[in-house]
């Protein structure tokens, strides 16, 4: 293949599974290497989601110079199990820690890979391609957008971003990278409401309101969503309540400790640990025992339930359901996860308990995306990570190039 090219191998007109190739005549790189969202329920091996990328896989001769990850969500990195180990993977330090230490608890093996940390605002040169990591706001810490320059042409890839989390200023600063030739723009929320997204800070007051009740609150959210953890912990602590977490959450928080001294940890005041007996806890081996000084039992919780807030997991929920009348179930993640075969929903229905929704998206709302487009002033937009790709030109009033998966754009 000659000249400079852009290929969206997957996610040109779907949410998740991102994999984008940027190439010059002599250098090829990939931006993300993800699994489609359908893989969450299909439970197939990563190999079954391979796409046609010559020189990328472990049974190929390496033809890709490097992979650059925006963040450690599986729809952006889950295909790494199939990557040729000779190809370096650039990612944020926290993303590497999650992939090395947390992913194995879920049966994912990335031990064969050559990870290279890339710091915020650092540039990697793979001549003639330069890649600069731009920190942005998302629902997992240290997420990146990337600015790529190839033979004088500029490409800006947003990755997954928002501007209503605790790091919103980072996304706002993205507007400094003006006039790219191509803006690869995510549009996850474009098939949802046009209302402005709730801010993480606004959720804090609502969380306090829910926790203030005498009911024992079980709140379900991802341990890797640090913004949400901070809000939940602050709300519980402001009311003098203990936040009960599991060993897995303790271990995730330890990975985030490299971000600074203000990141909550398992040993902080008013955090207790329930040693749930599940597969993840067992896989942690001896690691879990370092949290034993903060252990709390079901008996302690039942004695004074008003003193606790529980980070939900199946083990503790099943122990408490039916034993406590005043129980509140809070779902603090994407509501779509409650659809279909979902144990949280099944338990709520079985015990006739309503589910409170307390959530804001990890993705930018329409107004944020529109503002970014106006301020960045790209020559062309290229849709990615969206189900509304064909509507971009109408929505953003900018020349748009709609690529199908696997289609080659030469520039």
PDB file of N, CA, C and O in Angstrom, residues 38 55 59 81 122 129 190 192 237 246 259 340 354 370 393 397:
ATOM      1  N   UNK A  38     -20.602  -6.731  21.738  1.00  0.00           N
ATOM      2  CA  UNK A  38     -21.325  -8.007  21.735  1.00  0.00           C
ATOM      3  C   UNK A  38     -20.542  -9.109  22.430  1.00  0.00           C
ATOM      4  O   UNK A  38     -21.112 -10.093  22.914  1.00  0.00           O
ATOM      5  N   UNK A  55      -0.153  -8.598   9.596  1.00  0.00           N
ATOM      6  CA  UNK A  55       1.011  -8.269  10.409  1.00  0.00           C
ATOM      7  C   UNK A  55       0.704  -7.849  11.824  1.00  0.00           C
ATOM      8  O   UNK A  55       1.575  -7.314  12.513  1.00  0.00           O
ATOM      9  N   UNK A  59       0.416 -15.057  15.229  1.00  0.00           N
ATOM     10  CA  UNK A  59       0.862 -16.057  14.270  1.00  0.00           C
ATOM     11  C   UNK A  59       1.268 -15.449  12.932  1.00  0.00           C
ATOM     12  O   UNK A  59       1.400 -16.138  11.929  1.00  0.00           O
ATOM     13  N   UNK A  81      -4.976  -9.823  23.414  1.00  0.00           N
ATOM     14  CA  UNK A  81      -4.585 -11.219  23.632  1.00  0.00           C
ATOM     15  C   UNK A  81      -4.052 -11.854  22.354  1.00  0.00           C
ATOM     16  O   UNK A  81      -3.256 -12.789  22.397  1.00  0.00           O
ATOM     17  N   UNK A 122       3.202  13.426  26.186  1.00  0.00           N
ATOM     18  CA  UNK A 122       4.442  12.892  25.619  1.00  0.00           C
ATOM     19  C   UNK A 122       4.227  12.552  24.142  1.00  0.00           C
ATOM     20  O   UNK A 122       3.149  12.114  23.741  1.00  0.00           O
ATOM     21  N   UNK A 129       5.844   9.044  11.398  1.00  0.00           N
ATOM     22  CA  UNK A 129       4.630   9.265  12.188  1.00  0.00           C
ATOM     23  C   UNK A 129       5.007   9.708  13.590  1.00  0.00           C
ATOM     24  O   UNK A 129       5.859   9.094  14.248  1.00  0.00           O
ATOM     25  N   UNK A 190     -24.972   9.900  20.664  1.00  0.00           N
ATOM     26  CA  UNK A 190     -25.815  10.550  19.654  1.00  0.00           C
ATOM     27  C   UNK A 190     -27.129   9.814  19.409  1.00  0.00           C
ATOM     28  O   UNK A 190     -28.060  10.391  18.853  1.00  0.00           O
ATOM     29  N   UNK A 192     -28.878   8.728  21.898  1.00  0.00           N
ATOM     30  CA  UNK A 192     -29.580   8.867  23.173  1.00  0.00           C
ATOM     31  C   UNK A 192     -30.189  10.257  23.262  1.00  0.00           C
ATOM     32  O   UNK A 192     -30.388  10.932  22.283  1.00  0.00           O
ATOM     33  N   UNK A 237     -18.824   9.095  53.674  1.00  0.00           N
ATOM     34  CA  UNK A 237     -18.005   9.658  54.755  1.00  0.00           C
ATOM     35  C   UNK A 237     -18.640  10.913  55.345  1.00  0.00           C
ATOM     36  O   UNK A 237     -18.562  11.137  56.563  1.00  0.00           O
ATOM     37  N   UNK A 246     -15.085  -4.793  48.404  1.00  0.00           N
ATOM     38  CA  UNK A 246     -14.537  -6.146  48.373  1.00  0.00           C
ATOM     39  C   UNK A 246     -13.039  -6.094  48.073  1.00  0.00           C
ATOM     40  O   UNK A 246     -12.499  -5.039  47.710  1.00  0.00           O
ATOM     41  N   UNK A 259      -1.430   7.722  40.803  1.00  0.00           N
ATOM     42  CA  UNK A 259      -1.916   9.020  40.344  1.00  0.00           C
ATOM     43  C   UNK A 259      -1.725  10.113  41.386  1.00  0.00           C
ATOM     44  O   UNK A 259      -1.819  11.304  41.061  1.00  0.00           O
ATOM     45  N   UNK A 340     -32.011  -7.662  29.779  1.00  0.00           N
ATOM     46  CA  UNK A 340     -31.727  -9.064  29.496  1.00  0.00           C
ATOM     47  C   UNK A 340     -31.463  -9.861  30.755  1.00  0.00           C
ATOM     48  O   UNK A 340     -32.058  -9.621  31.815  1.00  0.00           O
ATOM     49  N   UNK A 354     -37.479  -1.647  44.344  1.00  0.00           N
ATOM     50  CA  UNK A 354     -37.223  -0.764  43.194  1.00  0.00           C
ATOM     51  C   UNK A 354     -35.723  -0.536  43.014  1.00  0.00           C
ATOM     52  O   UNK A 354     -34.946  -0.634  43.974  1.00  0.00           O
ATOM     53  N   UNK A 370     -20.339  19.128  19.843  1.00  0.00           N
ATOM     54  CA  UNK A 370     -20.513  20.257  18.916  1.00  0.00           C
ATOM     55  C   UNK A 370     -19.550  21.384  19.233  1.00  0.00           C
ATOM     56  O   UNK A 370     -18.956  21.988  18.328  1.00  0.00           O
ATOM     57  N   UNK A 393     -22.528  14.839   9.332  1.00  0.00           N
ATOM     58  CA  UNK A 393     -22.434  16.098   8.579  1.00  0.00           C
ATOM     59  C   UNK A 393     -23.600  17.015   8.912  1.00  0.00           C
ATOM     60  O   UNK A 393     -23.424  18.221   9.093  1.00  0.00           O
ATOM     61  N   UNK A 397     -22.375  20.033  11.009  1.00  0.00           N
ATOM     62  CA  UNK A 397     -22.237  21.066   9.973  1.00  0.00           C
ATOM     63  C   UNK A 397     -20.779  21.259   9.555  1.00  0.00           C
ATOM     64  O   UNK A 397     -20.285  22.380   9.411  1.00  0.00           O
TER      65      UNK A 397
END
